[in-house]
CSV table of C-alpha atoms in Angstrom, one decimal:
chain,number,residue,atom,x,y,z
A,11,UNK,CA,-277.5,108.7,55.7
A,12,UNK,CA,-278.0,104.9,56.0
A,13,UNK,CA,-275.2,103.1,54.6
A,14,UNK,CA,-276.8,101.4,52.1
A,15,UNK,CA,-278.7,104.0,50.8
A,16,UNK,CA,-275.4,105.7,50.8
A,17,UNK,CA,-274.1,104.1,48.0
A,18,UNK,CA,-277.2,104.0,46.5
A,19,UNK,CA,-276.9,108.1,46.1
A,20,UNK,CA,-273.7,107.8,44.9
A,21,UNK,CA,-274.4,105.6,42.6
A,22,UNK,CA,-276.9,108.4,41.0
A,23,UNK,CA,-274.2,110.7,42.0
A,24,UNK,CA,-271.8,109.3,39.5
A,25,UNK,CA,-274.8,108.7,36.8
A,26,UNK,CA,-275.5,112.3,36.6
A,27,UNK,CA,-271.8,113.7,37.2
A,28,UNK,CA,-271.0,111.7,33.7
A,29,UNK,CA,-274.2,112.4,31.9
A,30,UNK,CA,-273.0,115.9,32.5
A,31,UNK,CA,-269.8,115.5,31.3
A,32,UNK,CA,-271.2,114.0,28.3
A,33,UNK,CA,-273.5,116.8,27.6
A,34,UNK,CA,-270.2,118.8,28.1
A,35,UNK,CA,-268.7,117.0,25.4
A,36,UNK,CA,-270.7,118.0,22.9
A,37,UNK,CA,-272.1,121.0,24.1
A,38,UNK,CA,-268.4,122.7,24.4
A,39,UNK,CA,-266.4,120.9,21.4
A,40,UNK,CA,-268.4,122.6,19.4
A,41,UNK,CA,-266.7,125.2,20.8
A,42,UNK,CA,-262.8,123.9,20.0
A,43,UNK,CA,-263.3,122.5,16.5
A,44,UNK,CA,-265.7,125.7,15.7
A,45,UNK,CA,-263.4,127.8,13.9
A,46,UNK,CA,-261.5,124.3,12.3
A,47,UNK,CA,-264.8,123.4,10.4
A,48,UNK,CA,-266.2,126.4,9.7
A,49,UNK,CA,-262.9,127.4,7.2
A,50,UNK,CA,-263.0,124.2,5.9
A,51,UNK,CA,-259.5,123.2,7.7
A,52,UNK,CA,-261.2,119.6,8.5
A,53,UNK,CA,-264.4,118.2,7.8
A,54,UNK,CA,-267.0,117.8,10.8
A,55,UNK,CA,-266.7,114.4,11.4
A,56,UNK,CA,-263.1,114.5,11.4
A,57,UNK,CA,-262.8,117.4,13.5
A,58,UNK,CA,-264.9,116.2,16.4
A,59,UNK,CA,-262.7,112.2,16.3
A,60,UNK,CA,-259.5,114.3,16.9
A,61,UNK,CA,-261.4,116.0,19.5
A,62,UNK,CA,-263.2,113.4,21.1
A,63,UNK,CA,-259.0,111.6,21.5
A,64,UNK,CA,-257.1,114.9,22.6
A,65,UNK,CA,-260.2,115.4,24.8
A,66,UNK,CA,-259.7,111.9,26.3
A,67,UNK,CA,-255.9,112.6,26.9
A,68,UNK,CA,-256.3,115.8,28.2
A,69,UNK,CA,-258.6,114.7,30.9
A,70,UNK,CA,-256.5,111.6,31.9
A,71,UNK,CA,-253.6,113.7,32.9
A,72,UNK,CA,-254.0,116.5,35.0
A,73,UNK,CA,-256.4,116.5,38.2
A,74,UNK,CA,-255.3,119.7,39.6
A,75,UNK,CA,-258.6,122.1,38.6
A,76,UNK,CA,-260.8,118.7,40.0
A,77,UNK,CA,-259.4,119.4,43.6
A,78,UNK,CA,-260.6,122.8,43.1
A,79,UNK,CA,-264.0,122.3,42.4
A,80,UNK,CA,-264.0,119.6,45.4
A,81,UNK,CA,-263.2,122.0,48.0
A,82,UNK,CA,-263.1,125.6,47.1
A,83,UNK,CA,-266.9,126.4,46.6
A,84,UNK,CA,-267.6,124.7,50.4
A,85,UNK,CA,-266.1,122.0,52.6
A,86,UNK,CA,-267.7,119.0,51.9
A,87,UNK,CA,-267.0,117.0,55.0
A,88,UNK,CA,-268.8,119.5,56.8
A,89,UNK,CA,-271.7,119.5,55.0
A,90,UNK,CA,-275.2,117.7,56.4
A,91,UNK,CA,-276.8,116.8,53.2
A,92,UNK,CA,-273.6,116.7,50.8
A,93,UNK,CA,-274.7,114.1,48.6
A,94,UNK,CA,-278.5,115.3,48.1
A,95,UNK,CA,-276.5,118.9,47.7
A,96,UNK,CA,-274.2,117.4,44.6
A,97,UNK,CA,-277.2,115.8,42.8
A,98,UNK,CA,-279.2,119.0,43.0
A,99,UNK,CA,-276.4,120.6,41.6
A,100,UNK,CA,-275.6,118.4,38.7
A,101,UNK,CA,-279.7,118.2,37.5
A,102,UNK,CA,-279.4,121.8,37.5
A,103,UNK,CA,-276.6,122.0,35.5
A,104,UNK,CA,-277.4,119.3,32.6
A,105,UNK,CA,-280.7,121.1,32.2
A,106,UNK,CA,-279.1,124.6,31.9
A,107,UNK,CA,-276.6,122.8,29.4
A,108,UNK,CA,-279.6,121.0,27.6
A,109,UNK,CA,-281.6,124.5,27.4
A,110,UNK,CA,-278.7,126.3,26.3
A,111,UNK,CA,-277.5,123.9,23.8
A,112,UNK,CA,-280.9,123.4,21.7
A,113,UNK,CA,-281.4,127.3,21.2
A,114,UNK,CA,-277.4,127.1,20.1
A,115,UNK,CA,-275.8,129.2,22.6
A,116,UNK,CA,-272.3,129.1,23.7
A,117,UNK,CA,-273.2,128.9,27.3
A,118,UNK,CA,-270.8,128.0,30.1
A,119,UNK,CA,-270.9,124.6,31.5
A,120,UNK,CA,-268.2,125.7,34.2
A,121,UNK,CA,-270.8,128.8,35.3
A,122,UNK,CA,-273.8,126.5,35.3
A,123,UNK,CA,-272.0,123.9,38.0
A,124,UNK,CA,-270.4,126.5,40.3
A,125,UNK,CA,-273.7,128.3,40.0
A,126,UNK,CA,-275.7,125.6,40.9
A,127,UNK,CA,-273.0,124.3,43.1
A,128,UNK,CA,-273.5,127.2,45.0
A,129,UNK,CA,-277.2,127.5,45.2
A,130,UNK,CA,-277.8,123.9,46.1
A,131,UNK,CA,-275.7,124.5,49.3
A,132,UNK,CA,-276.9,127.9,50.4
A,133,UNK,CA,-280.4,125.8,49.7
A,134,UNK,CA,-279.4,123.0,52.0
A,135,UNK,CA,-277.2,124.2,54.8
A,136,UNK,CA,-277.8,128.7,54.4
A,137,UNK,CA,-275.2,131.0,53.5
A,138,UNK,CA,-272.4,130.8,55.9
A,139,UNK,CA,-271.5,127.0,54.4
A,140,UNK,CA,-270.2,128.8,51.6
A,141,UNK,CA,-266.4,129.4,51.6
A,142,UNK,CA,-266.7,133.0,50.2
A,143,UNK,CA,-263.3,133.2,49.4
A,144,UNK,CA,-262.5,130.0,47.6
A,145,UNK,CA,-265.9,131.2,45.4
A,146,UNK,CA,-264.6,134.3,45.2
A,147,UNK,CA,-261.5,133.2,43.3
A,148,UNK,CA,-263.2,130.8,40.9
A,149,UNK,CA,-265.8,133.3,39.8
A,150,UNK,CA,-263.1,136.0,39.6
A,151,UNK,CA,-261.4,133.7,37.0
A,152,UNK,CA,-264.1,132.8,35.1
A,153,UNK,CA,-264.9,136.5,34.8
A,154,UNK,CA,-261.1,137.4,33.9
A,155,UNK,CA,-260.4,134.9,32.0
A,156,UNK,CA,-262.8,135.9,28.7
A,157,UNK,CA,-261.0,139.5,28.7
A,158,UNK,CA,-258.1,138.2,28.7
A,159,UNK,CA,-258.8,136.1,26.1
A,160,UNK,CA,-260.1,139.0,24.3
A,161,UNK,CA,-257.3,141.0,24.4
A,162,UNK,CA,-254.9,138.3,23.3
A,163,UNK,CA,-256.7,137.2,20.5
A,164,UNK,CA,-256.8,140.9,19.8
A,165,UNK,CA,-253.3,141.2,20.0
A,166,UNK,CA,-252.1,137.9,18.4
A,167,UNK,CA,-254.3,138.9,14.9
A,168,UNK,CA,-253.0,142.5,14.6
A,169,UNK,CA,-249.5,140.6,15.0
A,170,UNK,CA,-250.5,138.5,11.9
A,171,UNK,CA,-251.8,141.0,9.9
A,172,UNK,CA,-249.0,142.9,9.8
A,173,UNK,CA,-246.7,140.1,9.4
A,174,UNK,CA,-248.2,138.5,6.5
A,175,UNK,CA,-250.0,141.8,5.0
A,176,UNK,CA,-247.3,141.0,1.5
A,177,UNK,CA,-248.2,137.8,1.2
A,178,UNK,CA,-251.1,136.0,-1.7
A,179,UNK,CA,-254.3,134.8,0.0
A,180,UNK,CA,-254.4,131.9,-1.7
A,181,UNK,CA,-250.9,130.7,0.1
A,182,UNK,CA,-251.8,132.4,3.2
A,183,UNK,CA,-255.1,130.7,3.8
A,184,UNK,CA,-253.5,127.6,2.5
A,185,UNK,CA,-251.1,127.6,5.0
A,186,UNK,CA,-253.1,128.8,8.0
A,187,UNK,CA,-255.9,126.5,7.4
A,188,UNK,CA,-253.1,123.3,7.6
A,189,UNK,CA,-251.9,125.1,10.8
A,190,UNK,CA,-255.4,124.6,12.0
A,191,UNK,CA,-255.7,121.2,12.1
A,192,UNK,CA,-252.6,121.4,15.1
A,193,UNK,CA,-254.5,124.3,17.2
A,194,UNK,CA,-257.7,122.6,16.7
A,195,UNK,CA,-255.6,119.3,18.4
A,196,UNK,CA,-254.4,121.9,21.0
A,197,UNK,CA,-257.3,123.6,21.8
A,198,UNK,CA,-259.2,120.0,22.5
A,199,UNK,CA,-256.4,118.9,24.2
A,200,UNK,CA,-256.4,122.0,26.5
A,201,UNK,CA,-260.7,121.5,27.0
A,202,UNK,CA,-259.8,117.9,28.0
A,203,UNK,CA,-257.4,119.2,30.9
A,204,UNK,CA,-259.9,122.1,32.4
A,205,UNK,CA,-263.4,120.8,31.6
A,206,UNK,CA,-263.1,117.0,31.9
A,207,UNK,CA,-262.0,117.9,35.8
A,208,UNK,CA,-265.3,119.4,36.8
A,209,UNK,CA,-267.3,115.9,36.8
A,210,UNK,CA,-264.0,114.5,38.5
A,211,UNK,CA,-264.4,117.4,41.1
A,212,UNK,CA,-268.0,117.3,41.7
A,213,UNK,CA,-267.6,113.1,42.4
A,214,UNK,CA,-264.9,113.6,44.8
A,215,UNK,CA,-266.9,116.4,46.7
A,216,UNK,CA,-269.4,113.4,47.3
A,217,UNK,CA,-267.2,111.2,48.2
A,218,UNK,CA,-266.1,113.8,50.5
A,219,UNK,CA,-269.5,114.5,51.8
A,220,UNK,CA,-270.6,110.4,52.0
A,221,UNK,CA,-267.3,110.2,54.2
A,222,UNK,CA,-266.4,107.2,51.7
A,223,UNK,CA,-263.2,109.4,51.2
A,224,UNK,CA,-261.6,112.1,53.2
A,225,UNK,CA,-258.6,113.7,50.8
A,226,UNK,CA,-259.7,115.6,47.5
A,227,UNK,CA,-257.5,113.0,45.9
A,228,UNK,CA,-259.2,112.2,42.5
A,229,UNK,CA,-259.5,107.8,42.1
A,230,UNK,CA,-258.5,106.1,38.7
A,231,UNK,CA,-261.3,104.8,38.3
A,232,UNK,CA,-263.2,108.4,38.5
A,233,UNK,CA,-260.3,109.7,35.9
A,234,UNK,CA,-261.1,107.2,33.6
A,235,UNK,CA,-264.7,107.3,33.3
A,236,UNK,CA,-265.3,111.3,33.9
A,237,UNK,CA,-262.4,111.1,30.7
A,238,UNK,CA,-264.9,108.5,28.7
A,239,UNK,CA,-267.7,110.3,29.5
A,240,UNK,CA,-266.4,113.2,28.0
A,241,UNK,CA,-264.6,111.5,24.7
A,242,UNK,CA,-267.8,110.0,24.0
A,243,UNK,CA,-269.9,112.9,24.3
A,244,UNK,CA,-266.8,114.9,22.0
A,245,UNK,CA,-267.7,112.2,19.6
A,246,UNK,CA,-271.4,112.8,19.2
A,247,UNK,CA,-270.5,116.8,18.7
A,248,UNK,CA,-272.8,119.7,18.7
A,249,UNK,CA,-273.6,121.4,15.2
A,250,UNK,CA,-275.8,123.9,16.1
A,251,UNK,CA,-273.3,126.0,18.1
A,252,UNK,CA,-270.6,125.4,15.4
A,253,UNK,CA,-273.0,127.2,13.1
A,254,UNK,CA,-273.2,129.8,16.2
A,255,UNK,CA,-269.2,130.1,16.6
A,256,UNK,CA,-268.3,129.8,13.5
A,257,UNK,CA,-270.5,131.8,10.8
A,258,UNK,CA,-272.6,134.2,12.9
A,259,UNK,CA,-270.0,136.2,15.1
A,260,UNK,CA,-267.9,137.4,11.8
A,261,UNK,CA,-266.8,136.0,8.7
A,262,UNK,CA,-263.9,133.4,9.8
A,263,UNK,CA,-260.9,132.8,7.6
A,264,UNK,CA,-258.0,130.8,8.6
A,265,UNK,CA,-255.5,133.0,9.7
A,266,UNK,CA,-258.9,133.9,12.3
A,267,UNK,CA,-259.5,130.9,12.9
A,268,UNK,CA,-255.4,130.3,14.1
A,269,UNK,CA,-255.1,132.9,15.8
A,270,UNK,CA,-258.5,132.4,18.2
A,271,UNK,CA,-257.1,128.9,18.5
A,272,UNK,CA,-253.7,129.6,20.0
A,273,UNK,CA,-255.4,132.5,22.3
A,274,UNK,CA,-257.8,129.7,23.5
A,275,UNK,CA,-255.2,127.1,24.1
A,276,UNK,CA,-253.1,129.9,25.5
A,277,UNK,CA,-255.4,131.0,28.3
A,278,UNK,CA,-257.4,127.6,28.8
A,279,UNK,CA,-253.7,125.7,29.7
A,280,UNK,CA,-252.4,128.7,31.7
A,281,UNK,CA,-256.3,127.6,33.9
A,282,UNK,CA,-255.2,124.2,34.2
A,283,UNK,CA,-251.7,124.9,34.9
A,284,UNK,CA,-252.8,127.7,37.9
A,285,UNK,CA,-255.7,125.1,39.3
A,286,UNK,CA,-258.5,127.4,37.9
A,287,UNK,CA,-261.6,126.6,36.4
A,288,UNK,CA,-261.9,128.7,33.2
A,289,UNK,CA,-264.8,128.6,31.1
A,290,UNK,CA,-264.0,127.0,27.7
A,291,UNK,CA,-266.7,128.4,26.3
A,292,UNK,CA,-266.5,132.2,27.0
A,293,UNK,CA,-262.4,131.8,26.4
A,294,UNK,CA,-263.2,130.5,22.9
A,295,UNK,CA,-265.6,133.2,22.0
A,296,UNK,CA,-263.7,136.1,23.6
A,297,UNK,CA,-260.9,134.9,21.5
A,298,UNK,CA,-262.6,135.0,18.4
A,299,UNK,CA,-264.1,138.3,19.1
A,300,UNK,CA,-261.1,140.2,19.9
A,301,UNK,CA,-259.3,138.6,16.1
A,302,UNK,CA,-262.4,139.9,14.8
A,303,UNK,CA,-262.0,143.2,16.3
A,304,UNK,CA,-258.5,143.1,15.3
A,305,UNK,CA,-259.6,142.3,11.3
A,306,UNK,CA,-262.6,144.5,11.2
A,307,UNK,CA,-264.0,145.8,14.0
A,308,UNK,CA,-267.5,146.7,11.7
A,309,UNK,CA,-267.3,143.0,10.7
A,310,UNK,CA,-268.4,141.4,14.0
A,311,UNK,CA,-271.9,141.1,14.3
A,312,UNK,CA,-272.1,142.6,17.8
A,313,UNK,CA,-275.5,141.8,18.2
A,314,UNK,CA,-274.8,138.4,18.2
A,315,UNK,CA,-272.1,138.4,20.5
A,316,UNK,CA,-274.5,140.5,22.9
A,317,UNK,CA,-277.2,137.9,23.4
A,318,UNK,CA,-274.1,135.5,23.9
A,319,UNK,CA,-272.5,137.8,26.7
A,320,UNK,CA,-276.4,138.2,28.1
A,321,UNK,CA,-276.1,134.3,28.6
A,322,UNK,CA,-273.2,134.1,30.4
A,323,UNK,CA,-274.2,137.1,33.0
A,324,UNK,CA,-277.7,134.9,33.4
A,325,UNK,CA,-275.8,131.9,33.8
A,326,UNK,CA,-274.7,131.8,37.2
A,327,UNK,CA,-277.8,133.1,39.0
A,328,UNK,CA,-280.6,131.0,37.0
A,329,UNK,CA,-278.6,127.9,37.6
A,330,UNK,CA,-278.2,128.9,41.9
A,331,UNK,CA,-281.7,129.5,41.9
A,332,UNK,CA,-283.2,126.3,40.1
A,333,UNK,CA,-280.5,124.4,42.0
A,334,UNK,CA,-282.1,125.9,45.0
A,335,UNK,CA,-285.9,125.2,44.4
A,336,UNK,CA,-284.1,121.1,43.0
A,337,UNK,CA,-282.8,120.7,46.7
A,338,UNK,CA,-285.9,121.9,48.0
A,339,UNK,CA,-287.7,119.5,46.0
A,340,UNK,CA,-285.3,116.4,47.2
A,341,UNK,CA,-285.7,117.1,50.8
A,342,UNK,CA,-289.4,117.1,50.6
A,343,UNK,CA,-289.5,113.7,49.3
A,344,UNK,CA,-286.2,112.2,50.1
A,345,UNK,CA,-285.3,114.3,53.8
């Protein structure tokens, strides 16, 4: 690649890594304030500002799940077309987030960039550029992470039941629903720290790739505005998959709505802390499917939650495959 086209391509590069962090923002914090807004704990607009700042925060300081995404999938500096690879990727991935998020499901952005991540490059350079077992971990913790979710959220509601099965509903929701408004800070804070690094990750494998860099060390500058990006698209929210997380899996109250919280938080930080991508997404609706088990299992509209687990099996190998046939596209006209 010529030099100054170089820059030129990661110019676009950056553009699309932070529309796609935008589209993040409020596709997935929907997602963390869900549960907040949908027992009343905070009102919408209110929700999403405390969001959109612990979203910001979270994203600022850790980095750790970005140098995953930057070299597990494949080795960037080995790659022939990295940059054309990374912009394949990232248009495959904002229109898989865009699809998802006007028919209101709770799709996964993490699936949709690995997927595409991982099609693009098969695409470009065949199957032996992929490092099968740095994939194999991430998609191995995306898959665990939403039953473990599950079971903890199943676990952590049965706990509360039986703790507070003496106590007046009016108190009890009372209190829960002001214990909200902190998991709902926590829970945004925790998206910030996993999600936010994607964009980070998929700039640095570029950078990587253009040779502009050589260490998956993430720069300020791309901290800051993958972090903006996201806090501004946190601020815009995404209404039609509250309504989705909120009202249509089960009937939420607030000691529900708590308890999926701290699960979320629980399992999302425990991502971030182990440098693995988790899906904030599928961890936020496992949770609140196993405290819905936990209350009544008739009570969850399965259903529902079936069409949402059919989009997360899809995910992955839609978003490879239109990756594929983008790179195709931008090495007939560009290559």
């Amino acid at each position: 690649m010529h030099i100054d086209t170089t820059y030129l391509m990661l110019g676009i590069v950056v553009f699309l890594a932070l529309a796609f962090d935008f589209i993040n923002g409020f596709h997935d914090t929907a997602n963390a304030i869900a549960t907040t807004v949908s027992t009343r704990a905070l009102k919408p607009r209110v929700a999403i500002l405390m969001a959109s700042a612990m979203n910001f925060v979270g994203a600022i300081l850790f980095t750790g799940v970005a140098k995953t995404i930057g070299g597990s999938v494949a080795n960037p500096l080995v790659l022939e077309n990295g940059v054309e690879i990374v912009i394949a990727t990232l248009i495959s991935a904002i229109a898989w987030n865009l699809i998802t998020w006007w028919f209101g499901i709770p799709s996964s952005s993490s699936h949709a960039l690995i997927g595409s991540l991982a099609g693009a490059v098969v695409s470009a350079e065949g199957w032996g550029s992929i490092n099968a077992g740095g994939f194999k971990d991430i998609v191995l913790g995306l898959v665990l992470s939403p039953l473990i979710a599950f079971s903890i959220g199943f676990i952590v509601m049965t706990i509360l039941k039986k703790v507070f099965a003496n106590f007046s509903p009016h108190k009890l929701n009372k209190g829960f629903r002001s214990g909200q408004i902190l998991t709902a800070a926590l829970q945004s804070f925790a998206h910030g720290t996993n999600d936010a690094q994607k964009a980070m990750g998929i700039i640095v494998f570029a950078l990587m790739a253009a040779n502009v860099q050589e260490t998956d060390n993430v720069p300020l500058w791309v901290k800051i505005s993958a972090a903006l990006a996201m806090a501004l698209g946190t601020s815009i929210g995404g209404y039609k998959i509250i309504k989705t997380m909120g009202t249509k899996i089960f009937k939420i109250e607030p000691i529900n709505g708590f308890a999926a919280d701290v699960t979320s938080y629980s399992v999302i930080m425990t991502g971030t802390m182990l440098h693995f991508p988790v899906s904030s997404t599928h961890v936020i609706t496992s949770s609140i499917l196993g405290v819905g088990s936990a209350k009544r299992f008739a009570s969850v509209k399965w259903g529902i939650a079936g069409k949402i687990v059919m989009s997360w099996i899809i995910t992955i190998p839609i978003s490879s495959i239109f990756a594929a046939l983008v790179f195709q596209v931008i090495k007939l006209i560009f290559l």
